mmCIF file of N, CA and C in Angstrom:
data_model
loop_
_atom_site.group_PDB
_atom_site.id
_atom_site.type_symbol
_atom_site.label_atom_id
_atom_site.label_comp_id
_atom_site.label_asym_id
_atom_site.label_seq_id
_atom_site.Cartn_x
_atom_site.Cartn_y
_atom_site.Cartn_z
ATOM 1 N N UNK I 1 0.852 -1.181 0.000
ATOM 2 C CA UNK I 1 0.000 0.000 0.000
ATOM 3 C C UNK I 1 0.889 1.233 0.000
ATOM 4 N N UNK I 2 0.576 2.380 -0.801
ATOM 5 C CA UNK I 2 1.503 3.206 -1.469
ATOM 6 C C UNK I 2 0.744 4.349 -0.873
ATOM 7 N N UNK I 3 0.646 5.296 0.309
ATOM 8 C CA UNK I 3 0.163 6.839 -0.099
ATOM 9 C C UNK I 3 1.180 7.812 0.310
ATOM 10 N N UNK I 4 0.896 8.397 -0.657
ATOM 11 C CA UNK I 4 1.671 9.651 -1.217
ATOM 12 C C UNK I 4 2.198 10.661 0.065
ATOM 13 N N UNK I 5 1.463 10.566 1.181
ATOM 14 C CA UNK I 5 1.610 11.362 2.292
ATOM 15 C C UNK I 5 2.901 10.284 3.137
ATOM 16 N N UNK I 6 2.747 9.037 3.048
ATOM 17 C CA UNK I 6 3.711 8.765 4.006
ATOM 18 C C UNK I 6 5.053 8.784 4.071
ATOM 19 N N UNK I 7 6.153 9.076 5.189
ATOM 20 C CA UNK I 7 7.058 9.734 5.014
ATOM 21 C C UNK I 7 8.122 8.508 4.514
ATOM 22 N N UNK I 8 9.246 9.276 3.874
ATOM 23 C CA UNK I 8 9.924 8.873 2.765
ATOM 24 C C UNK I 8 10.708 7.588 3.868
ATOM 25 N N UNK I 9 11.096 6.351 3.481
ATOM 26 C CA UNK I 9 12.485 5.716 4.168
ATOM 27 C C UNK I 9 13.543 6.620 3.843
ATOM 28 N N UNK I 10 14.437 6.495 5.299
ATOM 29 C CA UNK I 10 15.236 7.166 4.917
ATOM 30 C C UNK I 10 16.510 6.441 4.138
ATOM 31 N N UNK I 11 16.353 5.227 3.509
ATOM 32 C CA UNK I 11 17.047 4.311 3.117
ATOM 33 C C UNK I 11 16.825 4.682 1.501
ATOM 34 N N UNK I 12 15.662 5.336 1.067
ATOM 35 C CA UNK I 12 15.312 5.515 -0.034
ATOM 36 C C UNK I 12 15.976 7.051 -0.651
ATOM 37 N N UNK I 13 16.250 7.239 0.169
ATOM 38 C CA UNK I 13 16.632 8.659 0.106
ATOM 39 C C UNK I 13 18.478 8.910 -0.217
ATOM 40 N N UNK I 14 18.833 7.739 0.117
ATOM 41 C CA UNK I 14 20.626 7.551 0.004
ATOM 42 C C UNK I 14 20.669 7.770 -1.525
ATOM 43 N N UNK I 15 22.301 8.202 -2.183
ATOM 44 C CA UNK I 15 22.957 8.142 -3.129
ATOM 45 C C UNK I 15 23.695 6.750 -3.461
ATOM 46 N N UNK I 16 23.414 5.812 -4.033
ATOM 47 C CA UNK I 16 24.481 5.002 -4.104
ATOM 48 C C UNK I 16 26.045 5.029 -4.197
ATOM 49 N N UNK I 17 25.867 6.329 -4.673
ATOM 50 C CA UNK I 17 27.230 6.709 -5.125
ATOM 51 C C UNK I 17 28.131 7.290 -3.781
ATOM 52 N N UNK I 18 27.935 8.313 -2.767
ATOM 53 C CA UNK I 18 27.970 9.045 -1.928
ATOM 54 C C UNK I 18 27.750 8.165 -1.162
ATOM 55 N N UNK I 19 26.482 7.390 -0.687
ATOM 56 C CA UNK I 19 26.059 7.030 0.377
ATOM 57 C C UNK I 19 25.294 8.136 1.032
ATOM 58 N N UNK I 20 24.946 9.113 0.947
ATOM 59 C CA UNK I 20 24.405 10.017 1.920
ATOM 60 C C UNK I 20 23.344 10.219 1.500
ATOM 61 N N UNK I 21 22.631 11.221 2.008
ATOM 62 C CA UNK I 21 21.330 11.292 1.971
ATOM 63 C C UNK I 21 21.140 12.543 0.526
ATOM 64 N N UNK I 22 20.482 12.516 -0.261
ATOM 65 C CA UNK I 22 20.656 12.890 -1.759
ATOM 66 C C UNK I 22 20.274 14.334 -1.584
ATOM 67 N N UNK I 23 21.351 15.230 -2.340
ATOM 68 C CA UNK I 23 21.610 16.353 -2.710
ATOM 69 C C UNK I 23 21.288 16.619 -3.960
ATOM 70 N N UNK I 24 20.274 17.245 -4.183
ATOM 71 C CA UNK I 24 19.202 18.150 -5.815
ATOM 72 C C UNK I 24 19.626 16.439 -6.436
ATOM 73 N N UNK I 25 18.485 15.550 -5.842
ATOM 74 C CA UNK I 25 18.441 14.335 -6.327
ATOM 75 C C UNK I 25 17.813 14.077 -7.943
ATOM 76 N N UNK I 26 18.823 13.836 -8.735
ATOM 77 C CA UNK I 26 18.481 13.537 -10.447
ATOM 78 C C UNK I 26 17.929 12.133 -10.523
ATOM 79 N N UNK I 27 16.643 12.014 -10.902
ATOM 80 C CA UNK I 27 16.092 10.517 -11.237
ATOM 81 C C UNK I 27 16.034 10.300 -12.691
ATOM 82 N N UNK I 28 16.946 9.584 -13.203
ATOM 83 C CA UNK I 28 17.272 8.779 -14.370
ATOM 84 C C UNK I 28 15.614 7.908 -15.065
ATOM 85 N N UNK I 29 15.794 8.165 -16.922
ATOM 86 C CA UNK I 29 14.518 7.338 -17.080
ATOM 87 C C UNK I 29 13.963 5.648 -16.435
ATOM 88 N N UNK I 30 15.818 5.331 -16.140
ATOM 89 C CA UNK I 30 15.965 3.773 -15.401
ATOM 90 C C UNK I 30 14.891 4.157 -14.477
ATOM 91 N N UNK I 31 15.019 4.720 -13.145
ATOM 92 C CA UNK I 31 14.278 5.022 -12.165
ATOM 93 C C UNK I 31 15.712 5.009 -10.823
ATOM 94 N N UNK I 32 16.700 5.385 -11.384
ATOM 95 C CA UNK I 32 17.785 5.447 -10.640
ATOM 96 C C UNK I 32 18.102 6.607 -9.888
ATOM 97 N N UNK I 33 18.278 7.246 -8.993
ATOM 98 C CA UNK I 33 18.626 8.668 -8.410
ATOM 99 C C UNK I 33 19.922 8.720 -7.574
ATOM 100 N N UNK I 34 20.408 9.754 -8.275
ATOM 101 C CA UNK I 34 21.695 9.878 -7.477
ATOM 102 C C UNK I 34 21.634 11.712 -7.300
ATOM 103 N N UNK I 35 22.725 12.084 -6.527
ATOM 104 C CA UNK I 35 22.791 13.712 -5.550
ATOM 105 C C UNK I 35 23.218 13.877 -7.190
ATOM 106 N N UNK I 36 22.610 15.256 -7.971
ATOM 107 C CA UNK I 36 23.601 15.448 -9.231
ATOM 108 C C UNK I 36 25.150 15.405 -9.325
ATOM 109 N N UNK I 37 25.470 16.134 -8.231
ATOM 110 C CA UNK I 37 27.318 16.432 -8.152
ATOM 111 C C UNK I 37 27.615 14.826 -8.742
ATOM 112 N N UNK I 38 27.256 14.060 -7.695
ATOM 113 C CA UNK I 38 27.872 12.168 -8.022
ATOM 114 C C UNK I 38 27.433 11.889 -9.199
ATOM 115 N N UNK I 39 25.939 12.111 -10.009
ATOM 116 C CA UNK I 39 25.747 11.483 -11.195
ATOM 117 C C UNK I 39 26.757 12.645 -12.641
ATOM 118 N N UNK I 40 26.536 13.718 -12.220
ATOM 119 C CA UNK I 40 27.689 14.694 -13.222
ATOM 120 C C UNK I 40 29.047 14.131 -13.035
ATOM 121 N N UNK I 41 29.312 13.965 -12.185
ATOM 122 C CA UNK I 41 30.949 13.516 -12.019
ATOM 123 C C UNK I 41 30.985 11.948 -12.327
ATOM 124 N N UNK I 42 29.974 10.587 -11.987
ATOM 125 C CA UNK I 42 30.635 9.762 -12.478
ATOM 126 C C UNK I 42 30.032 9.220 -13.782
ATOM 127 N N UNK I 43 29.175 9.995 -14.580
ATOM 128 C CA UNK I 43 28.656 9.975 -15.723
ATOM 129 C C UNK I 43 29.587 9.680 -16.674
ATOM 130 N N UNK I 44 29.368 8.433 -17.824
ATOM 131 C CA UNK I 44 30.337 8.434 -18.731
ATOM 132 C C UNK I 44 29.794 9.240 -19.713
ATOM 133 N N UNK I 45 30.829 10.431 -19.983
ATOM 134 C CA UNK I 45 30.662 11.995 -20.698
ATOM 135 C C UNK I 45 30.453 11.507 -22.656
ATOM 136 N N UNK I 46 31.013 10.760 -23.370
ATOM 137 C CA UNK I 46 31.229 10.403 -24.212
ATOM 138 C C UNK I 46 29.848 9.342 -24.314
ATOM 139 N N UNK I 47 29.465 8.717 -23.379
ATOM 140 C CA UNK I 47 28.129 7.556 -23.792
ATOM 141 C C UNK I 47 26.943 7.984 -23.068
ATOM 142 N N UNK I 48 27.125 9.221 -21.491
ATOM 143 C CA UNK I 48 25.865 9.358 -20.867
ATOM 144 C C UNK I 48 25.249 8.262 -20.825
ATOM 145 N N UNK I 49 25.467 7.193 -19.710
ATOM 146 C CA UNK I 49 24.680 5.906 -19.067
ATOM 147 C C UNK I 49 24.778 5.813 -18.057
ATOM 148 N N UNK I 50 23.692 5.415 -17.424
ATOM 149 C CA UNK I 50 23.532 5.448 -16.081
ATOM 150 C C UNK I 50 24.383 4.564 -14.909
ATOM 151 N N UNK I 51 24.987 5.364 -13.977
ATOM 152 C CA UNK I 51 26.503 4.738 -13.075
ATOM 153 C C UNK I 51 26.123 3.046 -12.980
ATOM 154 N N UNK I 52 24.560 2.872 -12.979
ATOM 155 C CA UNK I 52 23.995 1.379 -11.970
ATOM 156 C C UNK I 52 23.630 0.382 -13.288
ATOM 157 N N UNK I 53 22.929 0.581 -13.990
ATOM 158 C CA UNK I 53 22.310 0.093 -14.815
ATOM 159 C C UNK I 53 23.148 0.106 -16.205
ATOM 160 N N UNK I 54 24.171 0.743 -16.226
ATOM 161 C CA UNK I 54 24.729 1.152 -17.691
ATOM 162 C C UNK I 54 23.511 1.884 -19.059
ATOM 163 N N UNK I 55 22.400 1.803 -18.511
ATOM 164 C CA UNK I 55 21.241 2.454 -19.684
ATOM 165 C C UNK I 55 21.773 3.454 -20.106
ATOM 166 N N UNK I 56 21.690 3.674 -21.687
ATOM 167 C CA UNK I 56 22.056 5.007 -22.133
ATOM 168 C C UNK I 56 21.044 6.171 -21.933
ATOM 169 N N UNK I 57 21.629 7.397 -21.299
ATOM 170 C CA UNK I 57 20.425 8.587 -21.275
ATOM 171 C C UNK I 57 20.912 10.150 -21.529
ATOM 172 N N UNK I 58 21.398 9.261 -22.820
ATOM 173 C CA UNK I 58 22.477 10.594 -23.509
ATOM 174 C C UNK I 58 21.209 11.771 -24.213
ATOM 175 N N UNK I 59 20.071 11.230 -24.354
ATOM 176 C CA UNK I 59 19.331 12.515 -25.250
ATOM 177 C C UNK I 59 18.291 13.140 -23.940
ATOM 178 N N UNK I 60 18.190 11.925 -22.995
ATOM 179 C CA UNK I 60 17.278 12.919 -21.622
ATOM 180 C C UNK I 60 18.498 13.685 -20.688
ATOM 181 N N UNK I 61 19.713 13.421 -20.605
ATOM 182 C CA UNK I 61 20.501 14.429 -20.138
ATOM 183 C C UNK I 61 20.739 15.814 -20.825
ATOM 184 N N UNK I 62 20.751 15.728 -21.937
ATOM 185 C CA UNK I 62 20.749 16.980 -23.333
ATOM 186 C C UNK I 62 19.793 17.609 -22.653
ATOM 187 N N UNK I 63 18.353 17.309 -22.656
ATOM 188 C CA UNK I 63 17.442 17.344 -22.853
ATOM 189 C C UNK I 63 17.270 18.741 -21.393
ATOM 190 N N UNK I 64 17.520 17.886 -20.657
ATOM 191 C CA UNK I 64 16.975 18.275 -19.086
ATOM 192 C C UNK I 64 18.244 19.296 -18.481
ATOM 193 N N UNK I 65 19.322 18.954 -19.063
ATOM 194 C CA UNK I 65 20.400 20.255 -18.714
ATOM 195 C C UNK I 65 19.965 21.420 -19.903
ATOM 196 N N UNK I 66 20.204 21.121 -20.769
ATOM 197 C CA UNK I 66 19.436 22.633 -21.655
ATOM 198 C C UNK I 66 17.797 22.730 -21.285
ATOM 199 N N UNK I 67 17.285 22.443 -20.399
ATOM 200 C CA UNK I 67 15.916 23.210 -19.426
ATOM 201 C C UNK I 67 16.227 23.442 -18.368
ATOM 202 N N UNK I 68 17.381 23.009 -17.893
ATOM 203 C CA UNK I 68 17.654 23.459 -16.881
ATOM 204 C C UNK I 68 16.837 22.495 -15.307
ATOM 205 N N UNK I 69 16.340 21.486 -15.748
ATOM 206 C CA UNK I 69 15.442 20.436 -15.192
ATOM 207 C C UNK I 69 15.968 18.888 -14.657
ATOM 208 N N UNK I 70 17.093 18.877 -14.573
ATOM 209 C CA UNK I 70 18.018 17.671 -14.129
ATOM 210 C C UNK I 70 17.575 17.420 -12.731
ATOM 211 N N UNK I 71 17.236 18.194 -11.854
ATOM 212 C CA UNK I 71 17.165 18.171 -10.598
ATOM 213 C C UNK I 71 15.672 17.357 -10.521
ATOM 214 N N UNK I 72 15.214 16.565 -9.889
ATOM 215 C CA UNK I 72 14.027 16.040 -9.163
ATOM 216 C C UNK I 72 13.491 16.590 -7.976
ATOM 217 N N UNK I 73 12.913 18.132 -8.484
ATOM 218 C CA UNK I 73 12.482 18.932 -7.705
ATOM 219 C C UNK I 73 11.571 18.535 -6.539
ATOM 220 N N UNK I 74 10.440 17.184 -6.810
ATOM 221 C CA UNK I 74 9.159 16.882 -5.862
ATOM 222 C C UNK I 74 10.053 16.454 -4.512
ATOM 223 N N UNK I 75 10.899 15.420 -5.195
ATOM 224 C CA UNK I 75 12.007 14.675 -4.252
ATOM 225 C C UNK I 75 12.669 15.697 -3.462
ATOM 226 N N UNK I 76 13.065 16.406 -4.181
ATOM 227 C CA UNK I 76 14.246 17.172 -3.164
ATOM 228 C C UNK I 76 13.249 17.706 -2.118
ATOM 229 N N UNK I 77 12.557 19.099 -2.312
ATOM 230 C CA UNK I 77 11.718 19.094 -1.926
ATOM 231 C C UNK I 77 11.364 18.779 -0.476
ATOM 232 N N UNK I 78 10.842 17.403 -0.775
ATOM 233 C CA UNK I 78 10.273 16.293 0.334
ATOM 234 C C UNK I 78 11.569 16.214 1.497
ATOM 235 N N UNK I 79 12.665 15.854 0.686
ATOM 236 C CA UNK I 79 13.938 15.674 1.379
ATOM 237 C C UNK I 79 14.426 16.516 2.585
ATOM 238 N N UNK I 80 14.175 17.528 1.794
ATOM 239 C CA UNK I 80 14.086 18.570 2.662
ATOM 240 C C UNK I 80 13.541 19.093 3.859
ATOM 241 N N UNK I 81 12.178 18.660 3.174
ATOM 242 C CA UNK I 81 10.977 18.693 4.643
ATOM 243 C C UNK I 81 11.483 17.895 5.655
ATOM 244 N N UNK I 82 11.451 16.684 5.166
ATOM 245 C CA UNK I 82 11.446 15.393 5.944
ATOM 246 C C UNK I 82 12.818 15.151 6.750
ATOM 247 N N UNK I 83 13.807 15.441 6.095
ATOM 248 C CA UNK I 83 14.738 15.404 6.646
ATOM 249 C C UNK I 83 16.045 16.784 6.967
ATOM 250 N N UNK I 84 15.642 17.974 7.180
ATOM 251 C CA UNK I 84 16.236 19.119 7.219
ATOM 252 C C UNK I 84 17.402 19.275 7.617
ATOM 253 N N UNK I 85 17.810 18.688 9.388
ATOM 254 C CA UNK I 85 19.325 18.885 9.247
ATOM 255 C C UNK I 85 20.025 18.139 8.635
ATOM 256 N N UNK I 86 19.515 16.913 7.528
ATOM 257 C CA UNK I 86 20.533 16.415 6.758
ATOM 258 C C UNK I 86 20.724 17.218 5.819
ATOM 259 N N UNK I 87 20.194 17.267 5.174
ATOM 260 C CA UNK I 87 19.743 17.773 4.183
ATOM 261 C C UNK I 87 20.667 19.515 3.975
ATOM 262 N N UNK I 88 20.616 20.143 5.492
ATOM 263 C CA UNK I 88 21.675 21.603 5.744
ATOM 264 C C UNK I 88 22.617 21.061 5.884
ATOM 265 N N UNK I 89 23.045 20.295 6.212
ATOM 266 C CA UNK I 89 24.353 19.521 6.591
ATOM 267 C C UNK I 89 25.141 18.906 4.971
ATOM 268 N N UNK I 90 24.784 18.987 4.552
ATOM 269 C CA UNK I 90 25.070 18.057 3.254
ATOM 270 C C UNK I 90 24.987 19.557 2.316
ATOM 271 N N UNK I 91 23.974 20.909 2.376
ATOM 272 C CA UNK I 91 24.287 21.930 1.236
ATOM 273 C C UNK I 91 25.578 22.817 2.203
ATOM 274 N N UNK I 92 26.015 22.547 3.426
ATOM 275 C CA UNK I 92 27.090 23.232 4.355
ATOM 276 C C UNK I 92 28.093 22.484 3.831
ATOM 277 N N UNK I 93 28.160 20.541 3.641
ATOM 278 C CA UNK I 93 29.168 20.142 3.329
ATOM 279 C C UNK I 93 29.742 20.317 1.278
ATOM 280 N N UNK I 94 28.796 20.739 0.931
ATOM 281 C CA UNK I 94 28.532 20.931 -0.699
ATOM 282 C C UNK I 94 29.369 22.517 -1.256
ATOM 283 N N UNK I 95 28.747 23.283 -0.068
ATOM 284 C CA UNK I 95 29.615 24.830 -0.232
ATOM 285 C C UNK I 95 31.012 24.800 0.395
ATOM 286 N N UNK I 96 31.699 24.063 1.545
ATOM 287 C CA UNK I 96 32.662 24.266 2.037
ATOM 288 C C UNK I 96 33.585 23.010 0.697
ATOM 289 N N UNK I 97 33.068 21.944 0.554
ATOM 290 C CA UNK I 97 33.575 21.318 -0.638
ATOM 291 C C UNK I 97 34.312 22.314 -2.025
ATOM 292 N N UNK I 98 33.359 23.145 -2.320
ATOM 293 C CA UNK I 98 33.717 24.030 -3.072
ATOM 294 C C UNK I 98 34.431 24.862 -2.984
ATOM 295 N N UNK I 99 34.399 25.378 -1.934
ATOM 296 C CA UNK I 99 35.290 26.448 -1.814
ATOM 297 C C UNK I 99 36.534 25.725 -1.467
ATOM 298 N N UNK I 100 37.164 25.119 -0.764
ATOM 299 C CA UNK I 100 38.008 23.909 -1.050
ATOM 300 C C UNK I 100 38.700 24.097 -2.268
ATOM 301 N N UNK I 101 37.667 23.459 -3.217
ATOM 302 C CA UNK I 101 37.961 23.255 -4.399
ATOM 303 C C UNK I 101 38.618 24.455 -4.907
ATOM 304 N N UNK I 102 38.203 25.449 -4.876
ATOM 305 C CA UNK I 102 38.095 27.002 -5.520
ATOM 306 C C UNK I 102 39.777 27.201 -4.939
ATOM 307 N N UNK I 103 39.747 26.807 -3.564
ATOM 308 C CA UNK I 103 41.025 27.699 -2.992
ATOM 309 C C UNK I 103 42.621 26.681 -3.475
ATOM 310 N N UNK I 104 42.166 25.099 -3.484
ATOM 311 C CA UNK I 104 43.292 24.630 -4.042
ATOM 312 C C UNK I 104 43.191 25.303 -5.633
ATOM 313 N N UNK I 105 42.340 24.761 -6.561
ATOM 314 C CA UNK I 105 42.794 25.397 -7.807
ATOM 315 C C UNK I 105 43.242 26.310 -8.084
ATOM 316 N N UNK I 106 43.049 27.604 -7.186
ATOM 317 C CA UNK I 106 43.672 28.848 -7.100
ATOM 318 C C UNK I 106 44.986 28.423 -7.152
ATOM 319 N N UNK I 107 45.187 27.903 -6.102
ATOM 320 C CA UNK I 107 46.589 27.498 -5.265
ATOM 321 C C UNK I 107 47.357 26.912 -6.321
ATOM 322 N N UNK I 108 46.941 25.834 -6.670
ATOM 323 C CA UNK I 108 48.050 25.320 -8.495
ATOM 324 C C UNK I 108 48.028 26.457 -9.367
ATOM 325 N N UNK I 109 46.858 26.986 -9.793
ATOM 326 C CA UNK I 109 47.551 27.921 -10.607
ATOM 327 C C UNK I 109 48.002 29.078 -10.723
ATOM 328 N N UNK I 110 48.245 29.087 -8.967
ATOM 329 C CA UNK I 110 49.455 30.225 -8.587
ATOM 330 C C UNK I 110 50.872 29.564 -8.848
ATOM 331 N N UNK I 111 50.817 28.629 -8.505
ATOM 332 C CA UNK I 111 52.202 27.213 -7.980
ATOM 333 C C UNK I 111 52.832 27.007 -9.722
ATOM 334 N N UNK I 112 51.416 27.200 -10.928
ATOM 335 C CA UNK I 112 52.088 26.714 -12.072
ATOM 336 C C UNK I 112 52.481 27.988 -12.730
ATOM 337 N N UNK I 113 51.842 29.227 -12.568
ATOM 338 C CA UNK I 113 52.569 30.483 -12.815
ATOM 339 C C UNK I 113 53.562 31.255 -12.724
ATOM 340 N N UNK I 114 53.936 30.626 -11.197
ATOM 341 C CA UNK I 114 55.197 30.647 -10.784
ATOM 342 C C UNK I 114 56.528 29.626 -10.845
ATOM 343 N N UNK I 115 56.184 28.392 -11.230
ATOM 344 C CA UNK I 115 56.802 27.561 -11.732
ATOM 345 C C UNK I 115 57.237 27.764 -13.450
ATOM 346 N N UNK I 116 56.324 28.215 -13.925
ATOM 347 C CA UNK I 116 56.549 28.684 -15.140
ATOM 348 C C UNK I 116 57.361 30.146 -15.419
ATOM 349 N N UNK I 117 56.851 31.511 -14.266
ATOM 350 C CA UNK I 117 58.307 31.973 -14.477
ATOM 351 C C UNK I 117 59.706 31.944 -13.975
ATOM 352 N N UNK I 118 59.726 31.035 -13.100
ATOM 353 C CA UNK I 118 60.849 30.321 -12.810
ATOM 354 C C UNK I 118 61.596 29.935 -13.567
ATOM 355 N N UNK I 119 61.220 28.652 -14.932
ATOM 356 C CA UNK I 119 61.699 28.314 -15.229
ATOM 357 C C UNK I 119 62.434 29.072 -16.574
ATOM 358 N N UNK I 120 61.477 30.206 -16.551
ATOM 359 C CA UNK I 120 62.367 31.048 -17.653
ATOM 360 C C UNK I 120 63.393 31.579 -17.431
ATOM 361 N N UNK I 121 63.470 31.946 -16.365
ATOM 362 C CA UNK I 121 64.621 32.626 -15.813
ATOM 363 C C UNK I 121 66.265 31.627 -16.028
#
């Protein structure tokens, strides 16, 4: 018995990929969902198929990134409701990730700018 009001498992709600509890969760035509960051990053870029199933979903990824619609808005959403400090906890661990990111890449391509006029010298 299926109604729509009852609250989500929170088992249903994991990334396979991550393991955690799903971040702007993308549901695949398979019926697969992963946090986007994990399905963008372990997406094969050249075939677009799905990490679990291998299904190809090279023309609904086209499709849904040029609308701008990749995200599984009802889901997230819910996720949200239902589960909030994960859910802040995971867009806190998503922004400090980034910026991370932001401050090493800085960091190499200070390290290769300067390695590079180094080596002219």
């Amino acid at each position: 018995r299926h109604i729509e009001s009852d609250a989500l498992p929170g088992s249903y709600c994991l990334c396979p990929i991550c393991l955690e509890i799903f971040m702007e969760p993308v549901t695949l035509l398979c019926t697969h969902t992963f946090c986007k960051v994990c399905f963008l990053e372990s997406v094969d870029k050249s075939t677009l198929c799905c990490p679990l199933c291998r299904k190809r979903v090279s023309t609904w990824v086209r499709e849904h990134s040029r609308n701008n619609s990749l995200v599984n808005e009802a889901l997230w959403e819910r996720i949200q409701r239902e589960f909030p400090q994960s859910a802040e906890r995971r867009r806190e661990e998503e922004h400090t990730g980034k910026r991370r990111e932001e401050e090493h890449t800085g960091k190499r391509r200070e390290e290769e700018h300067t390695g590079t006029l180094i080596g002219k010298k």
